[in-house]
Tab-separated table of C-alpha atoms in Angstrom:
chain	number	residue	atom	x	y	z
A	1	MET	CA	0.000	0.000	0.000
A	2	SER	CA	1.463	3.355	-0.973
A	3	GLU	CA	1.841	6.179	1.483
A	4	LEU	CA	-0.383	9.194	1.220
A	5	PRO	CA	1.308	12.583	0.976
A	6	PRO	CA	1.140	14.669	4.138
A	7	THR	CA	-1.976	16.774	4.601
A	8	PRO	CA	-1.250	20.318	3.434
A	9	VAL	CA	-1.062	22.996	6.109
A	10	THR	CA	-2.918	26.264	5.499
A	11	ASN	CA	-2.014	29.473	7.315
A	12	ASP	CA	-4.681	32.177	7.418
A	13	LEU	CA	-3.022	35.609	7.356
A	14	SER	CA	-6.173	37.558	6.394
A	15	PHE	CA	-6.326	41.244	7.285
A	16	ASP	CA	-8.335	44.446	6.829
A	17	HIS	CA	-6.990	47.344	4.768
A	18	ASN	CA	-8.906	50.634	4.515
A	19	GLY	CA	-12.017	48.892	5.833
A	20	ILE	CA	-11.892	46.127	3.209
A	21	HIS	CA	-11.340	42.536	4.336
A	22	THR	CA	-8.575	40.740	2.427
A	23	ILE	CA	-8.251	36.966	2.376
A	24	PHE	CA	-4.569	36.002	2.561
A	25	ARG	CA	-3.966	32.275	2.882
A	26	ILE	CA	-0.830	30.232	2.294
A	27	THR	CA	-1.102	26.474	1.780
A	28	ASN	CA	2.048	24.354	1.746
A	29	PHE	CA	1.986	21.483	-0.723
A	30	GLN	CA	4.900	19.225	-1.567
A	31	GLY	CA	7.088	21.196	-3.976
A	32	ARG	CA	5.006	24.389	-4.073
A	33	LYS	CA	3.155	26.984	-2.053
A	34	LEU	CA	-0.348	28.124	-2.946
A	35	ILE	CA	-1.047	31.735	-1.973
A	36	VAL	CA	-4.592	33.114	-2.155
A	37	LEU	CA	-4.853	36.900	-1.959
A	38	SER	CA	-8.293	38.375	-2.585
A	39	ASN	CA	-10.366	41.317	-1.414
A	40	LEU	CA	-13.079	40.619	-4.007
A	41	GLY	CA	-14.153	37.214	-2.735
A	42	LYS	CA	-13.203	35.684	-6.084
A	43	ILE	CA	-10.116	35.015	-8.195
A	44	GLY	CA	-9.214	36.887	-11.387
A	45	HIS	CA	-5.593	35.876	-11.947
A	46	ILE	CA	-3.526	32.758	-11.369
A	47	ILE	CA	0.227	33.253	-11.659
A	48	GLU	CA	2.938	30.653	-11.106
A	49	VAL	CA	6.301	31.926	-9.882
A	50	PHE	CA	9.239	29.643	-10.737
A	51	PHE	CA	12.627	29.713	-9.037
A	52	PRO	CA	15.310	28.117	-11.246
A	53	LYS	CA	17.371	25.472	-9.474
A	54	MET	CA	21.065	26.357	-9.409
A	55	ILE	CA	22.916	23.061	-9.182
A	56	GLY	CA	26.486	23.225	-7.928
A	57	ILE	CA	26.289	26.613	-6.227
A	58	LEU	CA	23.715	25.955	-3.521
A	59	GLY	CA	26.052	27.189	-0.779
A	60	GLN	CA	26.281	30.578	-2.473
A	61	ARG	CA	22.546	30.904	-3.095
A	62	SER	CA	21.891	33.615	-0.492
A	63	SER	CA	24.467	35.964	-2.001
A	64	LEU	CA	23.105	35.634	-5.547
A	65	ARG	CA	20.374	37.825	-6.929
A	66	CYS	CA	16.862	36.464	-6.913
A	67	ASP	CA	16.076	34.872	-10.271
A	68	TYR	CA	12.472	33.981	-10.900
A	69	GLU	CA	10.050	33.625	-13.782
A	70	CYS	CA	6.309	34.198	-13.863
A	71	LYS	CA	3.761	32.312	-15.919
A	72	LEU	CA	0.235	33.688	-16.253
A	73	ILE	CA	-2.103	30.704	-16.028
A	74	LEU	CA	-5.465	32.502	-15.824
A	75	GLY	CA	-6.516	36.092	-16.423
A	76	THR	CA	-5.328	38.957	-18.555
A	77	ASP	CA	-1.793	40.290	-18.485
A	78	CYS	CA	-1.736	42.802	-15.636
A	79	SER	CA	1.486	44.590	-14.754
A	80	ASP	CA	-0.123	46.086	-11.627
A	81	PHE	CA	0.952	43.043	-9.614
A	82	ASP	CA	4.580	42.960	-10.815
A	83	LEU	CA	6.053	45.005	-7.941
A	84	MET	CA	4.290	42.975	-5.273
A	85	ILE	CA	5.276	39.669	-6.911
A	86	LYS	CA	8.895	40.832	-7.202
A	87	ARG	CA	9.066	41.790	-3.506
A	88	MET	CA	7.417	38.522	-2.460
A	89	ALA	CA	9.908	36.556	-4.571
A	90	MET	CA	12.854	38.481	-3.100
A	91	VAL	CA	11.761	37.931	0.509
A	92	TYR	CA	11.033	34.267	-0.228
A	93	HIS	CA	14.534	33.918	-1.707
A	94	GLU	CA	16.139	35.697	1.276
A	95	TYR	CA	14.731	33.006	3.575
A	96	ASN	CA	16.167	30.287	1.297
A	97	PHE	CA	12.837	28.818	0.212
A	98	GLU	CA	13.024	27.069	-3.152
A	99	ASP	CA	9.504	25.779	-3.838
A	100	ASN	CA	7.525	27.390	-6.632
A	101	ILE	CA	4.629	29.670	-5.710
A	102	ILE	CA	1.175	29.664	-7.269
A	103	LEU	CA	-0.614	32.972	-6.661
A	104	TYR	CA	-4.402	33.176	-6.827
A	105	LEU	CA	-5.185	36.892	-7.008
A	106	GLY	CA	-8.500	38.717	-6.898
A	107	LEU	CA	-7.701	42.300	-5.997
A	108	HIS	CA	-9.501	45.620	-6.212
A	109	ASP	CA	-8.281	48.964	-4.814
A	110	PHE	CA	-4.692	47.803	-5.110
A	111	ASP	CA	-2.161	50.491	-4.085
A	112	ILE	CA	1.384	50.770	-2.713
A	113	ASP	CA	0.208	50.781	0.926
A	114	PHE	CA	-1.699	47.559	0.325
A	115	CYS	CA	1.400	46.066	-1.299
A	116	LYS	CA	3.560	47.054	1.696
A	117	LYS	CA	1.097	45.475	4.098
A	118	VAL	CA	1.039	42.213	2.116
A	119	ILE	CA	4.859	42.101	2.041
A	120	ASP	CA	5.106	42.837	5.785
A	121	ILE	CA	2.653	40.055	6.646
A	122	PHE	CA	4.366	37.650	4.223
A	123	THR	CA	7.784	38.478	5.746
A	124	GLN	CA	6.467	37.900	9.290
A	125	HIS	CA	5.054	34.544	8.186
A	126	LEU	CA	8.370	33.438	6.645
A	127	GLU	CA	10.240	34.641	9.738
A	128	SER	CA	7.947	32.489	11.904
A	129	LEU	CA	8.852	29.445	9.779
A	130	ARG	CA	12.604	30.108	9.768
A	131	PRO	CA	13.461	32.445	12.664
A	132	ASN	CA	16.668	34.467	12.297
A	133	GLN	CA	17.555	32.748	9.018
A	134	ARG	CA	17.045	35.664	6.659
A	135	CYS	CA	20.094	35.962	4.431
A	136	ILE	CA	20.459	39.502	3.141
A	137	LYS	CA	23.788	39.801	1.400
A	138	PRO	CA	23.733	42.324	-1.429
A	139	ASN	CA	25.864	41.254	-4.331
A	140	PRO	CA	28.693	43.508	-5.635
A	141	TYR	CA	26.542	44.744	-8.531
A	142	HIS	CA	23.922	46.193	-6.164
A	143	GLN	CA	26.574	47.671	-3.850
A	144	ASN	CA	28.208	49.386	-6.840
A	145	MET	CA	24.845	50.717	-8.096
A	146	THR	CA	24.058	52.119	-4.639
A	147	ARG	CA	27.414	53.926	-4.602
A	148	GLN	CA	26.832	55.346	-8.089
A	149	VAL	CA	23.361	56.616	-7.204
A	150	GLY	CA	24.791	58.235	-4.060
A	151	ASP	CA	27.394	60.059	-6.178
A	152	LEU	CA	24.834	61.579	-8.554
A	153	THR	CA	24.119	65.273	-8.321
A	154	PHE	CA	21.135	66.880	-9.959
A	155	GLN	CA	21.195	70.370	-11.436
A	156	ASN	CA	18.164	72.434	-12.365
A	157	ASN	CA	18.428	74.019	-15.810
């Protein structure tokens, strides 16, 4: 008799933003995480976020930039979610998670404050799973870019 896979665990991180209830649930399946984020009560987009496996350099993973790819499975192409997905992928990478993410999104009244709140809650959740294991090591490219931006001076013509 074959073994059944473990029952998936769902974490409910739902919250209210500007008086609107937002469902935020993360379910852990084998090999992927399912994230439902909706303040409409329905889903309009399904996006899969892939993290390429880097064989041979796993020990250096935390110091490398976060490489990921997105595949739109359902819905129309909507660049409004790109910033939030990028931040979620970066935080996920910083905690050394490697499973792919499937995002079920149904959002209305989406703004930068909402995005910040989602990222803060997501970060707290990842921190609870792997306390004090966040690896933030900017690579030399980002350090150099920060220096160059700091050296810029702007002149009004």
